[in-house]
Amino acid sequence: MNGLNVLAASTTSTGEAVQFWVLGTVAVIGALCTILMKRAVHSALCLAGTMIILAVFYLANGAYFLGIVQVVVYTGAIMMLFLFVVMLVGVTAADSLTETLKGQRWLAALCGLGFGVLLIAGIGNASLNNFSGLGAANGAYGGNVEGLAALIFTKYVFAFEITGALLISATVGAMVLTHRERTEPAKTQRELADQRVRGKHLPPLPAPGVYARHNAVDIAGLLPDGTPSELTVSKTLRDRGQIRDVSQQALDDIKALEQRSEERLGRKGPIGEVDKAGQGGGDGVAHDRNEEEATR
Amino acid sequence: MSPVNYLYLAALLFTIGATGVLLRRNAIVVFMCIELMLNACNLALVAFSRMHGNLDGQIIAFFTMVVAAAEVVVGLAIIVSLFRSRHSASVDDASLMKL
């Protein structure tokens, strides 16, 4: 049990010091990113990284059971729950930048700084120099997990049972909070059919882009007279205002084609140059487009 | 290196989490910052457990994790139901308790 002997020493090994400084830096950066990132998803990922590093620190401190539980419960379950809710609530929901309280940000940063200084100064003043490692405590029952089990089921058994009640009430609470009561009776098939016939469109709505040259979902289909019909685009895209208008696209394409052919015909000088332009491939076409836009 | 450094790291992480709670408006991010503070406390408890040479600190950290799991479930349910009624996860918009 070499590891236990190391844990019993009063100062840590060089390897642990290196590990602490490298991973500790990363953990602090991750924590800072958690509070500074604009998107909630990025915050969640940074926090997950910090938690994994904390798991490594638990392992280094001889808390083998807690290290594994940290990975399984915190990064595995809790952070995934967070990500799930972030996806549910909306990934794009960024923080509002309007200040409701004047100067709140600066005051908050100042409070945090003062609190941190107090906390760290307090630790610095405490006499924490003599300490005994976990070697004896871990070895008493033959291992970390066995030692924890012996404590949980003897000294802390009442707290452990209370924990069960807490978990049950949390589960019931989550179910009650997210449950939605139906405020009106469910519609029957007859009513659904009537509702459908009552609308303007008896057949299904026209598909997007069918009558246009493109058939992407965000492009409104053209009616026989050439005007785009907004009904063909899904309601979500309509509400977001993400409809692409392609009624002028055909005319623009023809104009571009004419201009390009004019350029080609006008530039018909040395053969080598034409070949070079031809070899450009897709880039050459894109380049032409850019030129054409610049000339407009 | 003295293992007291773990306490300093825990204090730093706790401070960052507390600052985040004060700074951010998005309820989910505020909640993540609370999780960060709980984790920092756990790190301090584990370091104390090593210093005193007994496992009680680890037991308390274990119970903290269980309570944090229960808290996350209820808190996220509250955030989801708030989002349903208000279409926003900002804590400013939740200033009115009535719908």
PDB file of C-alpha atoms in Angstrom, chain A:
ATOM      1  CA  MET A   1       0.000   0.000   0.000  1.00  0.00           C
ATOM      2  CA  ASN A   2       2.422   2.585  -1.197  1.00  0.00           C
ATOM      3  CA  GLY A   3      -0.292   5.138  -1.936  1.00  0.00           C
ATOM      4  CA  LEU A   4      -1.540   5.045   1.630  1.00  0.00           C
ATOM      5  CA  ASN A   5       1.918   5.791   2.937  1.00  0.00           C
ATOM      6  CA  VAL A   6       2.145   8.819   0.703  1.00  0.00           C
ATOM      7  CA  LEU A   7      -1.247   9.981   1.955  1.00  0.00           C
ATOM      8  CA  ALA A   8      -0.016   9.704   5.524  1.00  0.00           C
ATOM      9  CA  ALA A   9       2.860  12.099   4.941  1.00  0.00           C
ATOM     10  CA  SER A  10       2.504  15.709   6.056  1.00  0.00           C
ATOM     11  CA  THR A  11       3.563  17.181   2.736  1.00  0.00           C
ATOM     12  CA  THR A  12       2.518  15.815  -0.606  1.00  0.00           C
ATOM     13  CA  SER A  13       4.714  14.315  -3.262  1.00  0.00           C
ATOM     14  CA  THR A  14       6.127  16.337  -6.137  1.00  0.00           C
ATOM     15  CA  GLY A  15       3.838  14.535  -8.548  1.00  0.00           C
ATOM     16  CA  GLU A  16       0.785  15.629  -6.621  1.00  0.00           C
ATOM     17  CA  ALA A  17       2.091  19.194  -6.464  1.00  0.00           C
ATOM     18  CA  VAL A  18       2.511  19.270 -10.252  1.00  0.00           C
ATOM     19  CA  GLN A  19      -0.942  17.763 -10.659  1.00  0.00           C
ATOM     20  CA  PHE A  20      -2.422  20.330  -8.291  1.00  0.00           C
ATOM     21  CA  TRP A  21      -0.922  23.354  -9.995  1.00  0.00           C
ATOM     22  CA  VAL A  22      -1.731  22.223 -13.533  1.00  0.00           C
ATOM     23  CA  LEU A  23      -5.251  20.956 -12.899  1.00  0.00           C
ATOM     24  CA  GLY A  24      -6.008  23.673 -10.338  1.00  0.00           C
ATOM     25  CA  THR A  25      -5.289  26.328 -12.946  1.00  0.00           C
ATOM     26  CA  VAL A  26      -7.558  24.584 -15.404  1.00  0.00           C
ATOM     27  CA  ALA A  27     -10.287  24.275 -12.750  1.00  0.00           C
ATOM     28  CA  VAL A  28     -10.159  27.991 -11.967  1.00  0.00           C
ATOM     29  CA  ILE A  29     -10.235  28.853 -15.666  1.00  0.00           C
ATOM     30  CA  GLY A  30     -13.216  26.542 -16.101  1.00  0.00           C
ATOM     31  CA  ALA A  31     -15.015  28.173 -13.178  1.00  0.00           C
ATOM     32  CA  LEU A  32     -14.328  31.637 -14.578  1.00  0.00           C
ATOM     33  CA  CYS A  33     -15.602  30.542 -17.988  1.00  0.00           C
ATOM     34  CA  THR A  34     -18.735  29.206 -16.288  1.00  0.00           C
ATOM     35  CA  ILE A  35     -19.669  32.655 -15.047  1.00  0.00           C
ATOM     36  CA  LEU A  36     -18.345  34.632 -18.017  1.00  0.00           C
ATOM     37  CA  MET A  37     -19.635  32.663 -21.018  1.00  0.00           C
ATOM     38  CA  LYS A  38     -22.688  34.194 -22.648  1.00  0.00           C
ATOM     39  CA  ARG A  39     -24.393  30.988 -23.715  1.00  0.00           C
ATOM     40  CA  ALA A  40     -25.727  28.656 -21.036  1.00  0.00           C
ATOM     41  CA  VAL A  41     -24.484  25.606 -22.974  1.00  0.00           C
ATOM     42  CA  HIS A  42     -20.884  26.821 -22.868  1.00  0.00           C
ATOM     43  CA  SER A  43     -21.229  27.517 -19.154  1.00  0.00           C
ATOM     44  CA  ALA A  44     -22.512  23.997 -18.569  1.00  0.00           C
ATOM     45  CA  LEU A  45     -19.628  22.426 -20.488  1.00  0.00           C
ATOM     46  CA  CYS A  46     -17.028  24.503 -18.610  1.00  0.00           C
ATOM     47  CA  LEU A  47     -18.642  23.523 -15.308  1.00  0.00           C
ATOM     48  CA  ALA A  48     -18.545  19.852 -16.313  1.00  0.00           C
ATOM     49  CA  GLY A  49     -14.800  20.180 -16.952  1.00  0.00           C
ATOM     50  CA  THR A  50     -14.260  21.785 -13.548  1.00  0.00           C
ATOM     51  CA  MET A  51     -16.214  19.001 -11.881  1.00  0.00           C
ATOM     52  CA  ILE A  52     -14.133  16.295 -13.538  1.00  0.00           C
ATOM     53  CA  ILE A  53     -10.973  18.011 -12.300  1.00  0.00           C
ATOM     54  CA  LEU A  54     -12.462  18.134  -8.803  1.00  0.00           C
ATOM     55  CA  ALA A  55     -13.056  14.383  -9.090  1.00  0.00           C
ATOM     56  CA  VAL A  56      -9.346  13.927  -9.794  1.00  0.00           C
ATOM     57  CA  PHE A  57      -8.574  16.023  -6.709  1.00  0.00           C
ATOM     58  CA  TYR A  58     -10.840  13.831  -4.586  1.00  0.00           C
ATOM     59  CA  LEU A  59      -8.956  10.782  -5.810  1.00  0.00           C
ATOM     60  CA  ALA A  60      -5.654  12.481  -5.022  1.00  0.00           C
ATOM     61  CA  ASN A  61      -6.900  13.243  -1.516  1.00  0.00           C
ATOM     62  CA  GLY A  62      -7.661   9.592  -0.815  1.00  0.00           C
ATOM     63  CA  ALA A  63     -11.432   9.916  -1.244  1.00  0.00           C
ATOM     64  CA  TYR A  64     -11.670   7.150  -3.826  1.00  0.00           C
ATOM     65  CA  PHE A  65     -15.399   6.567  -3.441  1.00  0.00           C
ATOM     66  CA  LEU A  66     -16.251  10.257  -3.662  1.00  0.00           C
ATOM     67  CA  GLY A  67     -14.072  10.680  -6.741  1.00  0.00           C
ATOM     68  CA  ILE A  68     -16.027   8.048  -8.628  1.00  0.00           C
ATOM     69  CA  VAL A  69     -19.360   9.343  -7.300  1.00  0.00           C
ATOM     70  CA  GLN A  70     -18.400  12.829  -8.421  1.00  0.00           C
ATOM     71  CA  VAL A  71     -17.896  11.607 -11.985  1.00  0.00           C
ATOM     72  CA  VAL A  72     -20.986   9.405 -12.041  1.00  0.00           C
ATOM     73  CA  VAL A  73     -23.462  11.612 -10.179  1.00  0.00           C
ATOM     74  CA  TYR A  74     -22.258  15.136 -10.835  1.00  0.00           C
ATOM     75  CA  THR A  75     -20.790  15.111 -14.308  1.00  0.00           C
ATOM     76  CA  GLY A  76     -22.838  12.143 -15.427  1.00  0.00           C
ATOM     77  CA  ALA A  77     -26.289  12.853 -14.083  1.00  0.00           C
ATOM     78  CA  ILE A  78     -26.560  16.411 -12.792  1.00  0.00           C
ATOM     79  CA  MET A  79     -24.699  18.146 -15.611  1.00  0.00           C
ATOM     80  CA  MET A  80     -26.586  16.144 -18.225  1.00  0.00           C
ATOM     81  CA  LEU A  81     -29.816  17.211 -16.515  1.00  0.00           C
ATOM     82  CA  PHE A  82     -28.594  20.787 -16.789  1.00  0.00           C
ATOM     83  CA  LEU A  83     -27.826  20.349 -20.486  1.00  0.00           C
ATOM     84  CA  PHE A  84     -31.234  18.760 -20.998  1.00  0.00           C
ATOM     85  CA  VAL A  85     -32.974  21.753 -19.426  1.00  0.00           C
ATOM     86  CA  VAL A  86     -30.790  24.176 -21.399  1.00  0.00           C
ATOM     87  CA  MET A  87     -31.908  22.453 -24.588  1.00  0.00           C
ATOM     88  CA  LEU A  88     -35.522  22.526 -23.397  1.00  0.00           C
ATOM     89  CA  VAL A  89     -35.490  26.180 -22.411  1.00  0.00           C
ATOM     90  CA  GLY A  90     -33.642  27.312 -25.521  1.00  0.00           C
ATOM     91  CA  VAL A  91     -30.010  27.213 -26.445  1.00  0.00           C
ATOM     92  CA  THR A  92     -30.037  30.703 -27.866  1.00  0.00           C
ATOM     93  CA  ALA A  93     -31.459  32.314 -24.717  1.00  0.00           C
ATOM     94  CA  ALA A  94     -28.576  34.620 -23.847  1.00  0.00           C
ATOM     95  CA  ASP A  95     -28.452  36.896 -20.822  1.00  0.00           C
ATOM     96  CA  SER A  96     -30.208  40.208 -21.087  1.00  0.00           C
ATOM     97  CA  LEU A  97     -27.635  42.968 -20.978  1.00  0.00           C
ATOM     98  CA  THR A  98     -29.928  45.679 -19.653  1.00  0.00           C
ATOM     99  CA  GLU A  99     -29.121  46.647 -16.099  1.00  0.00           C
ATOM    100  CA  THR A 100     -32.194  46.738 -13.912  1.00  0.00           C
ATOM    101  CA  LEU A 101     -30.180  47.849 -10.889  1.00  0.00           C
ATOM    102  CA  LYS A 102     -27.673  50.579 -11.639  1.00  0.00           C
ATOM    103  CA  GLY A 103     -24.067  49.530 -11.076  1.00  0.00           C
ATOM    104  CA  GLN A 104     -25.063  46.047  -9.946  1.00  0.00           C
ATOM    105  CA  ARG A 105     -22.305  44.344 -11.915  1.00  0.00           C
ATOM    106  CA  TRP A 106     -19.521  46.383 -10.383  1.00  0.00           C
ATOM    107  CA  LEU A 107     -20.933  46.055  -6.903  1.00  0.00           C
ATOM    108  CA  ALA A 108     -21.304  42.304  -7.352  1.00  0.00           C
ATOM    109  CA  ALA A 109     -17.726  41.955  -8.584  1.00  0.00           C
ATOM    110  CA  LEU A 110     -16.524  44.077  -5.658  1.00  0.00           C
ATOM    111  CA  CYS A 111     -18.507  41.983  -3.166  1.00  0.00           C
ATOM    112  CA  GLY A 112     -17.071  38.798  -4.669  1.00  0.00           C
ATOM    113  CA  LEU A 113     -13.543  40.156  -4.480  1.00  0.00           C
ATOM    114  CA  GLY A 114     -13.957  41.235  -0.849  1.00  0.00           C
ATOM    115  CA  PHE A 115     -15.507  37.911   0.095  1.00  0.00           C
ATOM    116  CA  GLY A 116     -12.674  36.011  -1.560  1.00  0.00           C
ATOM    117  CA  VAL A 117     -10.024  38.094   0.193  1.00  0.00           C
ATOM    118  CA  LEU A 118     -11.716  37.501   3.559  1.00  0.00           C
ATOM    119  CA  LEU A 119     -12.040  33.765   2.962  1.00  0.00           C
ATOM    120  CA  ILE A 120      -8.470  33.264   1.794  1.00  0.00           C
ATOM    121  CA  ALA A 121      -7.061  35.477   4.537  1.00  0.00           C
ATOM    122  CA  GLY A 122      -9.030  33.423   7.066  1.00  0.00           C
ATOM    123  CA  ILE A 123      -7.533  30.190   5.792  1.00  0.00           C
ATOM    124  CA  GLY A 124      -4.093  31.785   5.798  1.00  0.00           C
ATOM    125  CA  ASN A 125      -4.454  32.767   9.440  1.00  0.00           C
ATOM    126  CA  ALA A 126      -5.654  29.365  10.643  1.00  0.00           C
ATOM    127  CA  SER A 127      -2.982  27.022  11.930  1.00  0.00           C
ATOM    128  CA  LEU A 128      -3.364  24.033   9.658  1.00  0.00           C
ATOM    129  CA  ASN A 129       0.196  22.862   9.617  1.00  0.00           C
ATOM    130  CA  ASN A 130      -0.038  19.552  11.436  1.00  0.00           C
ATOM    131  CA  PHE A 131      -2.127  16.991   9.710  1.00  0.00           C
ATOM    132  CA  SER A 132      -2.353  13.282   9.551  1.00  0.00           C
ATOM    133  CA  GLY A 133      -3.099  11.596   6.250  1.00  0.00           C
ATOM    134  CA  LEU A 134      -5.938   9.247   5.491  1.00  0.00           C
ATOM    135  CA  GLY A 135      -3.792   6.118   5.501  1.00  0.00           C
ATOM    136  CA  ALA A 136      -4.914   4.816   8.889  1.00  0.00           C
ATOM    137  CA  ALA A 137      -8.572   5.774   8.428  1.00  0.00           C
ATOM    138  CA  ASN A 138      -8.748   4.199   4.972  1.00  0.00           C
ATOM    139  CA  GLY A 139      -6.987   1.091   6.136  1.00  0.00           C
ATOM    140  CA  ALA A 140      -9.066   0.528   9.288  1.00  0.00           C
ATOM    141  CA  TYR A 141     -11.766  -1.454   7.531  1.00  0.00           C
ATOM    142  CA  GLY A 142      -9.704  -2.563   4.600  1.00  0.00           C
ATOM    143  CA  GLY A 143     -10.412   0.294   2.198  1.00  0.00           C
ATOM    144  CA  ASN A 144     -12.041   3.646   1.595  1.00  0.00           C
ATOM    145  CA  VAL A 145     -15.410   2.279   0.514  1.00  0.00           C
ATOM    146  CA  GLU A 146     -15.584  -0.143   3.437  1.00  0.00           C
ATOM    147  CA  GLY A 147     -14.677   2.611   5.886  1.00  0.00           C
ATOM    148  CA  LEU A 148     -17.369   4.917   4.477  1.00  0.00           C
ATOM    149  CA  ALA A 149     -19.927   2.110   4.571  1.00  0.00           C
ATOM    150  CA  ALA A 150     -19.126   1.348   8.201  1.00  0.00           C
ATOM    151  CA  LEU A 151     -19.656   4.994   9.142  1.00  0.00           C
ATOM    152  CA  ILE A 152     -22.819   5.488   7.054  1.00  0.00           C
ATOM    153  CA  PHE A 153     -24.569   2.439   8.462  1.00  0.00           C
ATOM    154  CA  THR A 154     -23.597   2.995  12.116  1.00  0.00           C
ATOM    155  CA  LYS A 155     -22.911   6.572  13.123  1.00  0.00           C
ATOM    156  CA  TYR A 156     -24.784   8.331  10.323  1.00  0.00           C
ATOM    157  CA  VAL A 157     -27.576   5.837   9.732  1.00  0.00           C
ATOM    158  CA  PHE A 158     -30.302   8.275  10.791  1.00  0.00           C
ATOM    159  CA  ALA A 159     -29.055  10.959   8.383  1.00  0.00           C
ATOM    160  CA  PHE A 160     -28.908   8.287   5.696  1.00  0.00           C
ATOM    161  CA  GLU A 161     -32.567   7.388   6.237  1.00  0.00           C
ATOM    162  CA  ILE A 162     -33.588  11.050   6.213  1.00  0.00           C
ATOM    163  CA  THR A 163     -31.812  11.264   2.853  1.00  0.00           C
ATOM    164  CA  GLY A 164     -34.196   8.652   1.494  1.00  0.00           C
ATOM    165  CA  ALA A 165     -37.185  10.767   2.539  1.00  0.00           C
ATOM    166  CA  LEU A 166     -35.547  13.810   0.929  1.00  0.00           C
ATOM    167  CA  LEU A 167     -35.020  12.027  -2.378  1.00  0.00           C
ATOM    168  CA  ILE A 168     -38.607  10.757  -2.451  1.00  0.00           C
ATOM    169  CA  SER A 169     -40.029  14.211  -1.738  1.00  0.00           C
ATOM    170  CA  ALA A 170     -37.755  15.749  -4.377  1.00  0.00           C
ATOM    171  CA  THR A 171     -39.014  13.257  -6.954  1.00  0.00           C
ATOM    172  CA  VAL A 172     -42.641  13.929  -6.071  1.00  0.00           C
ATOM    173  CA  GLY A 173     -41.975  17.674  -6.061  1.00  0.00           C
ATOM    174  CA  ALA A 174     -40.448  17.584  -9.537  1.00  0.00           C
ATOM    175  CA  MET A 175     -43.420  15.605 -10.823  1.00  0.00           C
ATOM    176  CA  VAL A 176     -45.913  18.021  -9.272  1.00  0.00           C
ATOM    177  CA  LEU A 177     -44.064  21.082 -10.564  1.00  0.00           C
ATOM    178  CA  THR A 178     -43.737  19.933 -14.160  1.00  0.00           C
ATOM    179  CA  HIS A 179     -47.175  18.349 -14.393  1.00  0.00           C
ATOM    180  CA  ARG A 180     -49.701  20.318 -16.396  1.00  0.00           C
ATOM    181  CA  GLU A 181     -53.342  19.935 -15.602  1.00  0.00           C
ATOM    182  CA  ARG A 182     -55.645  19.674 -18.619  1.00  0.00           C
ATOM    183  CA  THR A 183     -57.963  22.672 -18.444  1.00  0.00           C
ATOM    184  CA  GLU A 184     -60.397  21.570 -21.165  1.00  0.00           C
ATOM    185  CA  PRO A 185     -61.597  18.129 -22.239  1.00  0.00           C
ATOM    186  CA  ALA A 186     -59.674  16.404 -24.996  1.00  0.00           C
ATOM    187  CA  LYS A 187     -61.094  16.946 -28.487  1.00  0.00           C
ATOM    188  CA  THR A 188     -62.803  14.027 -30.112  1.00  0.00           C
ATOM    189  CA  GLN A 189     -62.065  12.915 -33.642  1.00  0.00           C
ATOM    190  CA  ARG A 190     -65.365  14.387 -34.804  1.00  0.00           C
ATOM    191  CA  GLU A 191     -64.472  17.830 -33.424  1.00  0.00           C
ATOM    192  CA  LEU A 192     -61.000  17.680 -34.948  1.00  0.00           C
ATOM    193  CA  ALA A 193     -62.470  16.863 -38.362  1.00  0.00           C
ATOM    194  CA  ASP A 194     -65.004  19.708 -38.083  1.00  0.00           C
ATOM    195  CA  GLN A 195     -62.274  22.129 -37.085  1.00  0.00           C
ATOM    196  CA  ARG A 196     -60.234  21.145 -40.074  1.00  0.00           C
ATOM    197  CA  VAL A 197     -63.049  21.632 -42.567  1.00  0.00           C
ATOM    198  CA  ARG A 198     -63.960  25.003 -41.041  1.00  0.00           C
ATOM    199  CA  GLY A 199     -60.601  26.526 -42.091  1.00  0.00           C
ATOM    200  CA  LYS A 200     -59.808  28.030 -45.478  1.00  0.00           C
ATOM    201  CA  HIS A 201     -57.605  25.187 -46.647  1.00  0.00           C
ATOM    202  CA  LEU A 202     -59.412  21.944 -47.095  1.00  0.00           C
ATOM    203  CA  PRO A 203     -56.492  20.019 -48.611  1.00  0.00           C
ATOM    204  CA  PRO A 204     -53.105  19.975 -46.857  1.00  0.00           C
ATOM    205  CA  LEU A 205     -51.089  23.162 -47.076  1.00  0.00           C
ATOM    206  CA  PRO A 206     -48.878  23.410 -50.182  1.00  0.00           C
ATOM    207  CA  ALA A 207     -45.282  22.288 -49.760  1.00  0.00           C
ATOM    208  CA  PRO A 208     -42.508  24.892 -49.693  1.00  0.00           C
ATOM    209  CA  GLY A 209     -40.573  25.685 -52.799  1.00  0.00           C
ATOM    210  CA  VAL A 210     -42.396  23.273 -55.062  1.00  0.00           C
ATOM    211  CA  TYR A 211     -43.188  25.852 -57.693  1.00  0.00           C
ATOM    212  CA  ALA A 212     -39.961  27.763 -57.217  1.00  0.00           C
ATOM    213  CA  ARG A 213     -36.556  26.796 -58.542  1.00  0.00           C
ATOM    214  CA  HIS A 214     -35.349  25.797 -55.072  1.00  0.00           C
ATOM    215  CA  ASN A 215     -37.042  23.441 -52.667  1.00  0.00           C
ATOM    216  CA  ALA A 216     -35.483  24.385 -49.321  1.00  0.00           C
ATOM    217  CA  VAL A 217     -37.960  24.629 -46.441  1.00  0.00           C
ATOM    218  CA  ASP A 218     -37.364  28.333 -45.874  1.00  0.00           C
ATOM    219  CA  ILE A 219     -38.233  29.331 -49.432  1.00  0.00           C
ATOM    220  CA  ALA A 220     -41.826  30.185 -50.170  1.00  0.00           C
ATOM    221  CA  GLY A 221     -43.357  28.392 -53.126  1.00  0.00           C
ATOM    222  CA  LEU A 222     -44.396  30.564 -56.050  1.00  0.00           C
ATOM    223  CA  LEU A 223     -48.006  30.794 -57.124  1.00  0.00           C
ATOM    224  CA  PRO A 224     -48.795  30.496 -60.854  1.00  0.00           C
ATOM    225  CA  ASP A 225     -48.619  34.274 -61.198  1.00  0.00           C
ATOM    226  CA  GLY A 226     -45.086  34.348 -59.735  1.00  0.00           C
ATOM    227  CA  THR A 227     -45.854  35.781 -56.300  1.00  0.00           C
ATOM    228  CA  PRO A 228     -44.505  33.844 -53.318  1.00  0.00           C
ATOM    229  CA  SER A 229     -47.084  32.251 -51.014  1.00  0.00           C
ATOM    230  CA  GLU A 230     -46.180  32.552 -47.329  1.00  0.00           C
ATOM    231  CA  LEU A 231     -48.514  29.695 -46.444  1.00  0.00           C
ATOM    232  CA  THR A 232     -46.098  27.184 -47.918  1.00  0.00           C
ATOM    233  CA  VAL A 233     -43.452  27.902 -45.270  1.00  0.00           C
ATOM    234  CA  SER A 234     -43.805  26.328 -41.833  1.00  0.00           C
ATOM    235  CA  LYS A 235     -45.339  28.543 -39.159  1.00  0.00           C
ATOM    236  CA  THR A 236     -42.215  28.478 -36.996  1.00  0.00           C
ATOM    237  CA  LEU A 237     -40.072  29.948 -39.764  1.00  0.00           C
ATOM    238  CA  ARG A 238     -42.804  32.476 -40.580  1.00  0.00           C
ATOM    239  CA  ASP A 239     -42.896  33.639 -36.947  1.00  0.00           C
ATOM    240  CA  ARG A 240     -39.142  34.001 -36.868  1.00  0.00           C
ATOM    241  CA  GLY A 241     -39.178  35.913 -40.149  1.00  0.00           C
ATOM    242  CA  GLN A 242     -36.774  33.456 -41.753  1.00  0.00           C
ATOM    243  CA  ILE A 243     -38.410  33.243 -45.160  1.00  0.00           C
ATOM    244  CA  ARG A 244     -36.064  33.616 -48.092  1.00  0.00           C
ATOM    245  CA  ASP A 245     -37.554  35.440 -51.016  1.00  0.00           C
ATOM    246  CA  VAL A 246     -36.569  33.887 -54.335  1.00  0.00           C
ATOM    247  CA  SER A 247     -39.067  35.564 -56.644  1.00  0.00           C
ATOM    248  CA  GLN A 248     -36.272  37.756 -58.011  1.00  0.00           C
ATOM    249  CA  GLN A 249     -33.665  34.993 -57.989  1.00  0.00           C
ATOM    250  CA  ALA A 250     -34.294  33.758 -61.536  1.00  0.00           C
ATOM    251  CA  LEU A 251     -33.980  37.260 -62.990  1.00  0.00           C
ATOM    252  CA  ASP A 252     -30.793  37.859 -60.983  1.00  0.00           C
ATOM    253  CA  ASP A 253     -29.310  34.579 -62.203  1.00  0.00           C
ATOM    254  CA  ILE A 254     -30.037  35.437 -65.811  1.00  0.00           C
ATOM    255  CA  LYS A 255     -28.519  38.875 -65.359  1.00  0.00           C
ATOM    256  CA  ALA A 256     -25.398  37.378 -63.795  1.00  0.00           C
ATOM    257  CA  LEU A 257     -25.115  34.823 -66.588  1.00  0.00           C
ATOM    258  CA  GLU A 258     -25.375  37.513 -69.215  1.00  0.00           C
ATOM    259  CA  GLN A 259     -22.751  39.632 -67.520  1.00  0.00           C
ATOM    260  CA  ARG A 260     -20.389  36.682 -67.170  1.00  0.00           C
ATOM    261  CA  SER A 261     -20.768  35.657 -70.788  1.00  0.00           C
ATOM    262  CA  GLU A 262     -20.131  39.224 -71.809  1.00  0.00           C
ATOM    263  CA  GLU A 263     -16.965  39.260 -69.733  1.00  0.00           C
ATOM    264  CA  ARG A 264     -15.808  35.972 -71.206  1.00  0.00           C
ATOM    265  CA  LEU A 265     -16.481  37.075 -74.768  1.00  0.00           C
ATOM    266  CA  GLY A 266     -14.891  40.454 -74.240  1.00  0.00           C
ATOM    267  CA  ARG A 267     -11.821  38.936 -72.600  1.00  0.00           C
ATOM    268  CA  LYS A 268     -11.189  36.512 -75.472  1.00  0.00           C
ATOM    269  CA  GLY A 269      -7.553  37.518 -75.926  1.00  0.00           C
ATOM    270  CA  PRO A 270      -4.601  35.225 -75.113  1.00  0.00           C
ATOM    271  CA  ILE A 271      -5.594  31.550 -74.730  1.00  0.00           C
ATOM    272  CA  GLY A 272      -3.540  30.926 -71.608  1.00  0.00           C
ATOM    273  CA  GLU A 273      -5.488  33.424 -69.552  1.00  0.00           C
ATOM    274  CA  VAL A 274      -8.823  31.874 -70.441  1.00  0.00           C
ATOM    275  CA  ASP A 275      -7.484  28.454 -69.458  1.00  0.00           C
ATOM    276  CA  LYS A 276      -6.331  29.762 -66.119  1.00  0.00           C
ATOM    277  CA  ALA A 277      -9.750  31.257 -65.455  1.00  0.00           C
ATOM    278  CA  GLY A 278     -11.332  27.943 -66.389  1.00  0.00           C
ATOM    279  CA  GLN A 279      -9.102  26.006 -63.977  1.00  0.00           C
ATOM    280  CA  GLY A 280     -10.235  28.188 -61.101  1.00  0.00           C
ATOM    281  CA  GLY A 281     -13.329  26.010 -60.797  1.00  0.00           C
ATOM    282  CA  GLY A 282     -15.800  26.867 -58.028  1.00  0.00           C
ATOM    283  CA  ASP A 283     -13.553  29.535 -56.611  1.00  0.00           C
ATOM    284  CA  GLY A 284     -13.478  31.285 -59.951  1.00  0.00           C
ATOM    285  CA  VAL A 285     -17.265  31.353 -60.061  1.00  0.00           C
ATOM    286  CA  ALA A 286     -17.501  32.673 -56.523  1.00  0.00           C
ATOM    287  CA  HIS A 287     -14.915  35.278 -57.422  1.00  0.00           C
ATOM    288  CA  ASP A 288     -16.985  36.330 -60.414  1.00  0.00           C
ATOM    289  CA  ARG A 289     -20.037  36.640 -58.189  1.00  0.00           C
ATOM    290  CA  ASN A 290     -18.138  38.869 -55.806  1.00  0.00           C
ATOM    291  CA  GLU A 291     -16.960  41.073 -58.633  1.00  0.00           C
ATOM    292  CA  GLU A 292     -20.442  41.278 -59.970  1.00  0.00           C
ATOM    293  CA  GLU A 293     -21.798  42.311 -56.594  1.00  0.00           C
ATOM    294  CA  ALA A 294     -19.130  44.929 -56.271  1.00  0.00           C
ATOM    295  CA  THR A 295     -20.026  46.417 -59.622  1.00  0.00           C
ATOM    296  CA  ARG A 296     -23.690  46.678 -58.731  1.00  0.00           C
TER     297      ARG A 296
END
